[in-house]
XYZ file of C-alpha atoms in Angstrom:
761
model
C -0.003 0.214 0.204
C 0.934 3.593 -0.475
C 0.374 6.626 2.223
C -2.980 7.304 1.315
C -4.340 3.944 0.694
C -3.404 3.032 4.149
C -3.905 6.351 6.404
C -6.359 8.072 3.546
C -5.768 12.369 4.297
C -4.255 11.439 7.615
C -0.358 13.523 7.936
C 2.847 12.463 10.182
C 2.953 14.410 13.110
C 6.472 15.153 15.015
C 7.405 17.654 17.796
C 8.107 20.985 16.620
C 11.758 20.295 16.998
C 14.262 17.754 18.297
C 12.483 15.450 21.054
C 13.421 11.380 20.852
C 10.259 11.013 23.821
C 7.985 12.875 23.382
C 4.054 12.558 24.779
C 1.509 14.043 21.894
C -1.956 13.631 22.004
C -5.197 15.080 20.569
C -8.833 15.324 21.763
C -11.631 14.138 19.670
C -15.813 14.368 19.782
C -17.742 10.854 18.981
C -21.009 9.946 19.866
C -23.590 6.982 19.067
C -20.581 4.274 18.245
C -20.829 1.320 17.274
C -17.195 0.972 15.840
C -14.149 2.160 16.869
C -10.679 1.278 14.742
C -7.635 3.024 14.889
C -4.485 2.012 12.391
C -1.684 3.511 13.502
C 2.629 3.541 13.156
C 4.556 5.000 15.488
C 8.631 5.211 14.261
C 9.723 4.035 16.112
C 8.419 2.682 18.847
C 5.255 3.705 20.433
C 2.527 3.163 23.011
C -1.060 4.703 23.292
C -3.638 5.477 25.014
C -7.135 5.977 25.197
C -9.032 8.311 27.583
C -6.177 7.235 30.014
C -6.271 3.372 29.132
C -3.778 1.230 27.494
C -4.176 1.342 24.011
C -2.913 -2.512 23.645
C -1.056 -4.689 25.339
C 1.414 -4.786 22.114
C 4.718 -3.951 23.141
C 7.636 -2.499 21.575
C 5.797 -1.710 18.102
C 6.339 -0.718 15.438
C 7.925 -4.340 14.341
C 11.290 -3.799 13.353
C 12.399 -3.686 9.749
C 13.733 -1.371 7.106
C 11.569 0.977 7.628
C 11.929 3.558 4.430
C 14.638 4.648 2.209
C 17.938 6.264 3.929
C 21.660 6.531 3.033
C 23.963 3.729 1.798
C 27.736 4.363 2.760
C 28.670 1.812 0.567
C 25.808 2.695 -2.312
C 23.217 0.019 -1.764
C 19.927 -0.473 -2.901
C 17.728 -2.271 -0.321
C 14.093 -3.231 0.146
C 11.730 -1.613 2.372
C 8.411 -2.487 4.334
C 6.680 -0.334 7.186
C 4.736 -2.078 9.381
C 1.318 -1.173 10.080
C -1.307 -2.107 13.427
C -4.567 -1.997 13.355
C -6.670 -2.419 16.996
C -10.155 -2.089 18.225
C -10.700 0.352 20.118
C -14.633 0.312 20.419
C -14.492 -0.162 24.278
C -12.423 2.670 25.183
C -14.381 5.634 23.152
C -17.167 7.417 24.771
C -19.868 9.282 23.795
C -18.811 12.844 23.987
C -15.062 13.969 24.325
C -12.334 11.563 24.099
C -8.569 12.221 24.206
C -5.747 10.025 22.219
C -2.606 10.070 23.814
C 1.155 8.879 22.662
C 4.513 7.841 23.948
C 6.951 7.017 21.582
C 10.855 6.071 21.173
C 13.100 6.009 19.084
C 13.465 1.963 19.535
C 15.616 1.192 16.112
C 14.326 3.958 13.893
C 17.142 6.626 14.884
C 19.908 4.794 16.669
C 22.878 6.776 17.697
C 25.945 4.382 15.598
C 28.330 2.980 18.071
C 32.108 3.408 17.427
C 33.137 0.516 15.550
C 35.225 0.961 12.452
C 32.732 -1.561 10.446
C 29.038 0.126 11.769
C 27.031 1.190 8.889
C 23.786 1.753 10.919
C 21.096 3.273 9.360
C 19.483 6.557 10.733
C 15.768 6.728 8.661
C 15.125 10.146 11.034
C 13.905 11.443 14.206
C 10.123 10.087 15.785
C 6.726 10.109 14.230
C 3.763 9.003 14.383
C 0.683 8.598 11.200
C -2.745 7.158 12.049
C -6.824 7.284 11.689
C -9.166 6.706 13.738
C -12.459 5.109 11.853
C -15.573 5.188 13.777
C -19.036 3.377 12.689
C -21.982 5.273 14.231
C -24.707 3.485 15.094
C -26.746 4.719 12.363
C -24.044 3.525 9.913
C -22.195 6.376 8.996
C -17.935 6.444 9.208
C -16.651 9.423 10.779
C -12.693 9.550 11.115
C -9.847 11.143 13.280
C -7.224 11.848 11.899
C -3.533 12.730 12.814
C -2.610 16.327 12.021
C -0.744 19.440 13.015
C -3.442 20.733 14.859
C -2.691 17.903 17.886
C 0.154 18.815 20.590
C 3.375 17.951 22.393
C 5.615 17.750 25.514
C 8.629 16.237 26.846
C 8.117 13.121 28.399
C 9.578 11.721 31.568
C 11.734 9.415 29.455
C 14.704 11.408 28.929
C 16.861 8.935 27.020
C 16.040 5.577 25.353
C 17.074 3.323 22.340
C 16.825 -0.137 21.380
C 20.774 -0.780 20.655
C 21.742 1.214 24.054
C 19.698 -1.307 26.265
C 18.720 1.182 28.753
C 16.531 3.949 29.612
C 16.532 7.318 32.119
C 13.795 8.529 33.784
C 12.571 11.984 35.119
C 9.627 11.661 36.841
C 9.698 15.227 37.670
C 8.933 15.447 34.192
C 5.867 13.634 34.475
C 2.255 14.857 33.983
C -0.682 12.578 35.260
C -3.901 12.144 33.551
C -1.733 14.013 29.854
C -3.939 11.186 27.957
C -7.257 12.621 29.458
C -9.739 15.142 27.281
C -10.286 17.365 30.558
C -6.391 17.847 30.125
C -5.260 21.355 30.100
C -2.808 20.798 27.220
C -2.437 24.786 26.254
C 1.135 25.209 27.564
C 1.707 22.381 25.571
C 3.492 22.637 22.223
C 2.055 22.437 17.982
C 3.296 19.703 16.729
C 4.472 19.624 12.788
C 4.105 18.078 10.096
C 6.911 15.474 9.255
C 7.643 13.148 5.951
C 6.174 10.924 4.311
C 8.483 7.806 5.071
C 9.695 6.733 1.392
C 8.168 2.585 1.701
C 5.922 0.402 1.328
C 3.369 -0.213 3.904
C 1.552 -3.271 4.982
C -0.133 -4.913 7.275
C 1.566 -7.859 9.329
C 0.207 -11.094 11.222
C 3.719 -11.337 12.568
C 3.397 -12.209 16.759
C 4.371 -8.922 18.497
C 5.922 -8.495 21.841
C 3.638 -9.507 24.400
C 4.157 -10.403 28.501
C 3.804 -13.972 28.656
C 4.221 -14.490 32.208
C 5.275 -12.881 35.956
C 8.269 -13.600 38.393
C 8.172 -13.211 41.573
C 12.697 -12.439 42.608
C 14.092 -13.770 45.498
C 16.147 -11.958 47.735
C 19.665 -13.114 47.499
C 21.855 -10.208 49.335
C 20.448 -7.445 50.780
C 22.919 -4.230 52.466
C 21.595 -0.605 53.854
C 22.466 0.642 49.964
C 21.046 -2.570 47.956
C 19.371 -5.532 48.142
C 20.626 -8.528 44.935
C 17.484 -10.522 43.529
C 17.489 -13.859 41.719
C 14.938 -14.264 39.224
C 16.503 -18.261 38.878
C 16.247 -18.186 35.174
C 18.044 -16.206 32.533
C 15.116 -14.239 31.139
C 14.075 -11.267 29.024
C 11.397 -8.599 29.942
C 10.271 -5.607 31.913
C 11.100 -5.491 35.539
C 9.168 -3.731 37.855
C 10.193 -1.123 41.010
C 8.608 0.387 43.864
C 9.450 3.439 45.741
C 8.977 4.242 49.242
C 9.185 7.638 48.780
C 13.038 8.163 47.894
C 14.098 11.422 46.621
C 17.069 11.629 44.103
C 18.632 9.370 41.354
C 18.456 5.512 41.651
C 20.298 3.784 39.464
C 19.281 -0.402 39.184
C 21.902 -3.071 37.795
C 21.309 -6.112 35.403
C 23.572 -9.425 34.317
C 23.306 -12.548 33.189
C 25.935 -13.178 36.198
C 27.253 -12.771 39.972
C 30.583 -10.819 40.861
C 31.480 -10.728 45.050
C 27.748 -10.725 45.462
C 26.522 -7.803 43.364
C 24.884 -8.309 39.305
C 28.588 -8.642 37.161
C 29.066 -5.763 35.134
C 30.687 -7.646 31.914
C 27.582 -9.446 31.126
C 25.524 -6.783 31.839
C 26.542 -5.263 28.743
C 26.304 -1.973 29.354
C 22.544 -2.152 30.162
C 20.878 0.099 31.982
C 17.626 1.943 34.113
C 18.344 5.261 36.151
C 15.359 7.006 37.469
C 15.876 10.706 39.896
C 12.721 10.429 41.777
C 10.563 12.921 43.527
C 9.545 11.355 46.859
C 6.292 10.036 45.661
C 5.997 6.222 46.696
C 5.348 4.547 42.886
C 5.632 1.863 40.579
C 8.562 1.966 37.699
C 10.032 0.068 35.126
C 11.477 0.617 31.187
C 8.389 1.692 29.098
C 10.088 1.146 25.479
C 12.778 -1.592 25.855
C 13.370 -4.679 27.770
C 16.594 -5.820 29.501
C 17.871 -8.982 29.409
C 19.507 -10.550 32.569
C 19.236 -13.325 35.448
C 20.216 -10.480 38.532
C 19.328 -7.426 39.649
C 20.130 -5.159 41.498
C 17.792 -2.181 43.201
C 19.209 1.017 45.619
C 18.019 1.480 48.990
C 14.439 2.608 48.523
C 13.125 0.160 46.295
C 12.612 -2.783 45.394
C 11.686 -5.303 42.927
C 8.398 -6.523 43.131
C 8.280 -8.568 40.536
C 9.913 -9.207 36.461
C 7.488 -9.423 33.646
C 8.821 -12.047 30.801
C 8.343 -10.386 27.653
C 9.122 -11.452 24.308
C 7.233 -11.993 20.246
C 3.771 -13.726 21.354
C 5.396 -17.739 19.936
C 3.996 -20.943 21.945
C 6.332 -23.669 22.676
C 4.298 -26.744 20.644
C 6.805 -29.726 21.259
C 8.131 -31.576 24.581
C 10.844 -33.480 25.408
C 12.246 -35.592 28.308
C 14.647 -38.560 28.618
C 16.456 -40.691 31.195
C 19.400 -37.957 30.413
C 19.055 -34.853 32.662
C 21.483 -33.128 29.738
C 19.800 -33.686 26.803
C 16.536 -32.333 28.884
C 18.365 -29.297 30.447
C 19.323 -28.859 26.671
C 15.796 -29.178 25.213
C 14.630 -26.253 27.845
C 17.395 -24.054 27.553
C 17.280 -23.949 24.002
C 13.272 -22.715 24.224
C 14.260 -20.554 26.645
C 17.088 -18.708 25.010
C 15.144 -19.099 21.507
C 12.434 -17.308 22.850
C 14.607 -14.839 24.914
C 15.797 -13.835 21.426
C 12.452 -13.347 19.544
C 11.748 -9.726 19.865
C 10.188 -6.968 17.070
C 9.453 -9.607 14.941
C 13.619 -10.513 14.702
C 15.328 -13.839 15.631
C 18.460 -12.050 17.649
C 21.877 -13.295 18.198
C 21.516 -11.632 22.318
C 19.181 -9.564 23.730
C 21.900 -7.980 25.952
C 24.378 -6.424 23.653
C 23.923 -6.802 19.977
C 20.265 -7.365 19.696
C 20.246 -7.840 16.246
C 18.928 -10.315 13.183
C 21.763 -11.780 12.480
C 21.211 -13.847 9.101
C 24.385 -16.136 10.630
C 22.502 -17.327 13.843
C 18.864 -17.360 12.058
C 19.530 -19.547 9.624
C 21.576 -21.853 11.698
C 18.515 -21.955 14.509
C 15.117 -22.152 11.956
C 14.996 -25.260 11.338
C 15.097 -26.015 15.323
C 12.585 -23.045 16.051
C 9.973 -23.939 13.104
C 10.037 -27.689 14.778
C 9.404 -26.604 18.193
C 7.776 -23.537 18.199
C 4.692 -22.211 16.372
C 6.577 -19.959 14.818
C 5.392 -19.711 10.727
C 4.122 -15.864 11.076
C 7.102 -15.000 12.608
C 9.396 -16.689 10.377
C 7.874 -15.413 7.062
C 8.046 -11.702 8.493
C 12.037 -12.005 8.603
C 12.108 -13.622 5.457
C 10.643 -10.464 4.122
C 13.856 -8.585 6.536
C 16.424 -11.008 4.257
C 15.095 -10.116 1.150
C 14.757 -6.646 2.240
C 18.864 -6.740 3.083
C 20.154 -7.955 -0.341
C 21.659 -5.139 -2.634
C 19.596 -5.363 -5.267
C 22.868 -4.026 -7.398
C 25.101 -6.739 -6.380
C 23.488 -9.877 -5.130
C 24.704 -9.197 -1.861
C 23.245 -10.684 1.179
C 24.139 -8.567 4.796
C 24.726 -10.197 7.835
C 21.938 -8.855 9.547
C 18.539 -8.304 8.656
C 16.873 -5.991 9.160
C 20.161 -4.474 7.857
C 22.625 -2.726 10.505
C 25.767 -3.376 8.919
C 27.664 -5.461 11.562
C 30.250 -8.657 10.965
C 29.444 -11.683 9.043
C 30.449 -13.618 6.464
C 29.148 -14.511 2.773
C 28.728 -18.124 3.315
C 27.161 -18.483 7.207
C 25.678 -15.276 6.539
C 24.295 -14.274 3.219
C 23.423 -17.478 2.784
C 20.172 -16.884 4.870
C 18.567 -16.091 2.087
C 18.355 -19.441 0.631
C 18.187 -21.730 3.867
C 15.343 -19.618 6.030
C 12.663 -19.887 2.838
C 14.061 -23.492 1.905
C 12.934 -24.872 5.883
C 10.440 -22.789 5.738
C 8.848 -24.756 2.641
C 10.219 -27.964 4.288
C 8.178 -26.894 7.093
C 4.959 -25.578 5.662
C 4.344 -26.237 1.850
C 5.040 -22.523 0.553
C 5.701 -22.379 -2.901
C 4.416 -19.488 -3.884
C 7.317 -18.378 -1.724
C 9.426 -20.493 -3.020
C 9.214 -18.334 -5.982
C 9.081 -15.303 -5.030
C 12.926 -15.567 -3.740
C 14.086 -17.840 -6.670
C 15.342 -14.672 -8.299
C 17.214 -13.211 -5.455
C 18.710 -16.770 -4.840
C 20.299 -16.924 -8.185
C 21.724 -13.224 -7.481
C 23.007 -14.520 -4.353
C 24.773 -17.230 -6.006
C 26.224 -14.429 -8.691
C 27.452 -12.337 -6.163
C 29.399 -15.635 -4.602
C 30.562 -16.169 -7.671
C 32.239 -12.729 -8.516
C 33.908 -12.900 -4.980
C 35.212 -15.976 -5.548
C 38.882 -16.270 -6.527
C 40.017 -20.177 -7.540
C 36.913 -21.347 -7.081
C 37.015 -20.191 -4.060
C 34.892 -17.887 -1.910
C 37.119 -15.267 -0.145
C 36.046 -11.699 1.873
C 32.667 -9.944 -0.244
C 34.052 -6.705 1.515
C 37.963 -6.403 1.459
C 39.594 -5.180 4.535
C 36.422 -5.987 6.542
C 36.032 -8.483 9.401
C 35.015 -11.913 7.960
C 34.053 -15.078 9.479
C 34.582 -18.807 8.694
C 32.903 -20.928 11.617
C 32.188 -18.277 14.918
C 33.246 -19.312 18.197
C 35.421 -23.074 18.111
C 36.167 -23.994 21.318
C 40.206 -22.488 20.723
C 41.246 -20.301 18.112
C 39.757 -20.636 14.477
C 41.694 -23.127 12.414
C 39.261 -23.391 9.295
C 40.543 -21.157 6.362
C 37.309 -19.144 6.161
C 37.459 -19.903 2.247
C 36.293 -23.256 3.286
C 33.724 -22.095 5.214
C 31.991 -19.985 2.649
C 32.604 -22.243 -0.614
C 30.914 -24.959 1.965
C 27.624 -22.505 2.052
C 27.950 -22.052 -1.737
C 27.562 -25.300 -2.155
C 25.397 -26.054 -0.260
C 22.851 -23.121 -1.113
C 23.385 -24.233 -5.057
C 22.144 -27.528 -3.628
C 19.218 -25.679 -2.326
C 18.317 -24.283 -5.097
C 18.555 -27.362 -7.178
C 15.892 -28.975 -4.732
C 13.716 -26.068 -5.179
C 14.130 -25.448 -8.974
C 12.415 -29.255 -8.843
C 10.090 -27.827 -6.647
C 8.844 -24.947 -8.450
C 9.807 -25.894 -12.668
C 12.577 -23.851 -13.220
C 14.632 -26.072 -16.057
C 17.476 -24.612 -16.528
C 19.749 -25.299 -13.678
C 23.044 -26.055 -15.528
C 25.080 -23.224 -14.954
C 24.285 -23.822 -11.036
C 25.983 -27.277 -12.136
C 28.877 -26.140 -13.237
C 29.526 -23.246 -10.426
C 29.095 -26.135 -7.965
C 31.384 -28.511 -9.762
C 33.677 -25.628 -9.376
C 33.459 -24.834 -5.821
C 33.697 -28.316 -5.127
C 36.546 -28.904 -7.306
C 38.412 -25.995 -5.552
C 37.796 -27.234 -2.056
C 39.361 -30.580 -3.241
C 42.236 -28.914 -4.989
C 42.578 -26.403 -1.560
C 42.344 -28.051 1.345
C 42.143 -32.336 0.300
C 44.405 -34.672 1.500
C 43.859 -37.951 -0.443
C 47.126 -40.088 1.408
C 44.854 -39.786 4.876
C 41.400 -38.386 3.911
C 41.460 -34.950 5.904
C 40.631 -31.700 4.860
C 42.282 -28.495 5.723
C 45.268 -30.914 7.644
C 47.277 -30.268 4.710
C 48.032 -26.584 5.460
C 49.928 -27.929 8.341
C 52.251 -29.578 6.290
C 52.269 -26.965 3.776
C 53.521 -24.488 6.713
C 56.021 -26.532 8.201
C 57.676 -26.469 4.322
C 58.049 -23.023 4.415
C 58.282 -21.833 8.105
C 59.923 -24.384 9.815
C 59.450 -27.414 12.198
C 59.701 -24.921 15.213
C 56.412 -22.386 13.922
C 55.176 -25.470 13.343
C 55.453 -27.043 16.411
C 54.137 -23.142 18.591
C 50.952 -23.381 16.557
C 50.810 -27.599 17.409
C 50.921 -26.373 20.699
C 48.800 -23.334 21.559
C 46.549 -24.667 18.974
C 46.150 -28.215 19.056
C 45.653 -30.717 21.857
C 48.447 -33.623 21.881
C 46.391 -36.134 20.770
C 44.828 -34.167 17.020
C 48.585 -34.119 15.822
C 48.119 -33.014 12.598
C 45.071 -34.400 10.765
C 41.990 -32.412 9.959
C 39.184 -33.147 11.921
C 39.241 -31.166 14.937
C 36.788 -28.347 14.479
C 34.400 -30.494 12.981
C 36.273 -29.582 9.453
C 36.126 -33.168 7.649
C 32.258 -32.204 8.416
C 31.325 -29.978 6.875
C 32.933 -31.474 3.732
C 31.317 -34.613 4.164
C 27.612 -33.104 4.206
C 28.315 -31.502 0.704
C 29.664 -35.443 -0.431
C 33.283 -34.398 -0.835
C 36.057 -37.082 0.832
C 36.006 -40.531 1.008
C 35.779 -43.391 3.526
C 38.644 -41.837 5.206
C 37.310 -38.847 5.845
C 34.117 -40.492 8.228
C 36.469 -42.631 9.593
C 38.827 -40.160 10.684
C 35.980 -38.068 11.585
C 34.443 -40.530 14.307
C 37.976 -41.841 15.549
C 38.731 -38.849 16.595
C 35.667 -37.206 18.383
C 35.507 -40.874 19.834
C 38.863 -39.968 21.579
C 37.956 -36.302 21.886
C 34.822 -36.846 24.014
C 33.624 -33.322 23.090
C 33.089 -29.955 21.111
C 35.548 -28.060 19.784
C 33.630 -26.674 17.239
C 31.895 -23.499 16.036
C 28.290 -21.909 15.277
C 28.387 -24.066 12.138
C 30.093 -27.219 13.161
C 28.691 -28.110 15.998
C 25.261 -28.856 13.981
C 27.297 -30.154 11.041
C 29.264 -32.026 13.155
C 26.304 -33.848 14.565
C 24.262 -33.828 11.494
C 26.891 -36.049 9.432
C 27.482 -38.489 12.617
C 23.673 -39.382 12.787
C 23.061 -39.539 8.968
C 25.667 -41.965 8.749
C 25.068 -44.229 11.642
C 27.623 -42.967 14.011
C 24.057 -41.973 16.065
C 26.314 -43.287 19.700
C 28.756 -40.920 19.203
C 26.337 -38.170 18.465
C 24.594 -38.483 21.152
C 27.594 -38.587 23.902
C 28.592 -35.591 22.450
C 25.324 -34.020 22.576
C 24.793 -35.766 25.966
C 28.438 -35.753 27.288
C 29.499 -33.030 30.314
C 33.615 -32.070 29.332
C 35.111 -29.101 29.139
C 33.165 -27.756 25.957
C 30.398 -29.462 26.280
C 26.262 -28.773 26.841
C 26.672 -30.588 30.159
C 29.657 -28.062 31.388
C 27.094 -25.004 31.024
C 24.391 -27.235 33.088
C 26.273 -28.224 35.672
C 27.578 -24.165 35.832
C 23.857 -23.534 37.110
C 23.079 -21.830 33.361
C 19.629 -22.030 31.860
C 20.035 -20.304 28.848
C 22.672 -21.331 25.567
C 26.042 -19.552 25.518
C 28.049 -17.921 22.945
C 31.205 -19.216 23.774
C 32.404 -22.760 25.243
C 33.787 -21.204 28.114
C 32.573 -17.817 30.057
C 33.020 -15.154 26.621
C 30.689 -12.304 26.073
C 27.019 -13.490 25.851
C 24.787 -16.220 28.481
C 21.760 -15.743 25.596
C 22.862 -16.770 22.629
C 20.591 -19.750 20.774
C 23.266 -20.279 18.003
C 24.545 -23.708 20.061
C 21.175 -24.992 20.204
C 20.505 -25.495 16.273
C 21.443 -29.636 16.832
C 18.853 -29.547 19.737
C 15.848 -30.223 16.444
C 18.443 -33.725 16.188
C 16.331 -34.918 19.487
C 13.365 -34.898 17.593
C 15.090 -36.165 14.169
C 17.129 -38.549 15.769
C 16.883 -39.336 19.235
C 12.952 -39.368 18.895
C 13.369 -40.134 14.771
C 11.222 -38.187 13.795
C 12.011 -37.221 10.034
C 9.981 -35.693 6.963
C 11.344 -38.393 4.017
C 13.125 -36.814 1.136
C 11.930 -34.453 -1.833
C 8.553 -33.920 0.848
C 7.090 -31.208 2.474
C 4.372 -30.057 5.465
C 4.937 -33.233 7.069
C 2.727 -35.228 5.069
C 4.545 -37.990 5.004
C 7.589 -39.378 7.364
C 9.832 -42.146 8.228
C 10.357 -42.295 12.301
C 13.143 -43.840 12.687
C 15.543 -43.210 15.380
C 19.329 -44.057 16.112
C 20.436 -46.488 17.614
C 21.571 -45.529 21.164
C 21.966 -46.583 24.777
C 19.620 -43.971 26.108
C 16.868 -45.857 27.904
C 13.864 -43.423 28.082
C 12.955 -40.496 25.944
C 9.626 -39.169 24.774
C 8.697 -36.180 23.220
C 6.108 -34.413 20.384
C 6.125 -32.510 17.739
C 3.013 -30.477 16.284
C 2.712 -30.617 12.959
C 0.499 -28.212 10.066
C -1.094 -31.747 9.925
C -1.620 -33.101 13.866
C 0.450 -33.942 16.664
C 3.050 -36.677 16.802
C 3.727 -37.914 19.889
C 6.680 -40.397 20.773
C 7.468 -42.470 23.640
C 10.596 -45.002 23.739
C 12.261 -47.080 26.322
C 15.090 -49.450 26.303
C 16.088 -52.044 29.080
C 18.693 -55.299 29.025
C 15.693 -57.722 27.111
C 13.190 -55.294 24.598
C 13.040 -51.580 23.538
C 9.678 -50.235 23.527
C 8.238 -47.351 20.934
C 4.806 -46.065 21.599
C 3.323 -43.676 18.554
C 0.860 -41.819 18.067
C -0.512 -40.155 15.293
C -2.816 -37.981 13.284
C -5.386 -39.152 10.631
C -4.145 -36.530 7.564
C 0.228 -38.287 8.174
C 1.576 -41.293 6.482
C 4.212 -42.499 8.197
C 6.728 -45.832 8.220
C 8.973 -47.052 10.897
C 12.344 -47.993 10.203
C 14.370 -48.964 12.952
C 17.580 -51.943 12.510
C 15.294 -55.027 11.031
C 12.425 -53.441 11.481
C 10.530 -51.851 8.794
C 6.696 -51.185 8.799
C 3.429 -48.773 7.627
C 1.885 -46.421 11.175
C -1.473 -46.410 11.308
C -3.146 -43.263 12.730
C -4.106 -43.026 16.160
C -1.480 -45.308 18.604
C 0.984 -48.019 17.446
C 3.052 -50.152 19.858
C 6.351 -51.504 19.019
C 8.272 -54.075 20.424
C 12.237 -55.257 18.990
C 15.220 -57.023 20.463
C 17.001 -54.907 23.777
C 20.105 -52.976 21.500
C 21.227 -51.685 24.634
C 25.163 -51.930 25.865
C 26.216 -52.445 21.870
C 28.023 -49.779 19.833
C 26.064 -47.691 16.750
């Protein structure tokens, strides 16, 4: 839609001078009301009130997109959408004089760029809003109330608030009670001005908004004369609610994901803040236009934390999992919590505390787990449009964040989101029209990757800029970035070739040629046919150039003694095997190494790929032991430290609320329980239930699909293995386990097999 189609003759209005967090209000008359509906957009975030009542329980709207045209330093041409909301406010309108009031905040719309050399933060403009209220009267006539320059504005009690800055400052001496009611005297307020209409597409969206999901009552864990420290019991996101007992002066609240010497640790606070200048009134106070991510909270004297409102996108959990292994149970719960904590304003984020951006690497990696375990269809449909928008229409480059922020990543693991996320969405929900829409952009992405290749290998797509391969390995990264980026080019082409069959695109010869060139390049540059390993050959070459002394130093710093010169560490061989490269030695070396090493050393992508390759090739027991392990670099280590969410780094590091290592939780369902879609099918119409042969005595779970709920319970003892499977009517299913292969029927199915316990896969 355009502006007039969405808002009629309404105007965009703004304060008459720079103000990041203004009140804006308007009085209007109404009578004989049958129905009243408001169409509204406030940039960046807004709250609105009608006659003193909250207009909606939605939080942090307007949803985050690449809102409108803005300056791009590199000349990129992006897509833009502005999401408008519509609310029924009939029960809030009265016969006679009414008032509507807005509290605006910058949100993601106008952010001060951080002092990072690679930051390209867009600044779209200053805060503004537009609305139309359509009032249908009892006699059938319709009246409209529009935003215009006859409205009034004043500075609010919020003196600082930005989404990226992660905090707010309130000054309650500026508060104006009843400012949103019809009888409020606004004669001293200033008139608004007409603001520029955004150059964009105006749309509605059914993407779930942020809401208060539940409330946590905090536990006091440390109290002094100067402060009280609280534990929420879990790492969460949302809004802390404080009570002031009449304190006068400045109150500084502290938040963190960890503790240090009895108070919240500054390092894991990520500079989040909430500060308030209190005027002596007894009152409740809380952040209004941003969220906080934390587990521990410090409230200064004169204040108390009464509750914590858990806030994230209103996405339901539609799966369950439990087993006889405590680490697997923890992993399921921790991933669910972490993923939800990172779903805000319609964007899957990397962490809710520091960066708060929709990194395409983390997002494409976790999308299948999220769509399997959550009711995430509408959420990811919106984000796919964000990914589409962040592709440069001139070059085909896909940014590392969607919506565009301009932060670090890589052309492969990050940019490939433009292929991977629509592909997974199709597999989960059967949307072929989306594939047709995105197909030309997928081809543009492949062209861009090809242009940024040298001798068949994908190099950095932005010379001089930070380029990642496999982020956050347990030790210094040893996998070359071109190896990882080229892997993702080949994987993307494999996906596109499958998509081309689905949508009837027959001309794929050029894609196949590019794929073979890339495969030949990976083999030529990184494969040692003698050992069967990938990338280990680089160390041999380094030895010949630099000598044994340098090589010994590298070996000591980077490698465990058991790893020698093989290319199996950090899952390098798994990358190759996943795209059909290597030989029988490659898989044998991978299995041998991780059987001996017994824990992860891989990063953001390698961890997921390693588990996938092991499960797919019949080494489910090893994959299970890695998932359930409690070594130095493991999920069990996090669990044993008392973590309730997944971390960014295997050891400490920055974020304690990062979903990326949770991508492999989908294998709890696909291989531990064994529920998978049959190849070349979608929408869960045709499935196979084929659990991995593992020494896990009990596992049970369920997953909600577009065709109904699937439930599975597995029990094993020394004499038998029992499988209880419940299927809905609309799914065709087959059970395949070792020597058993049968067709399943709707309803309950029970199968008993000879015991597998105490054997190896």
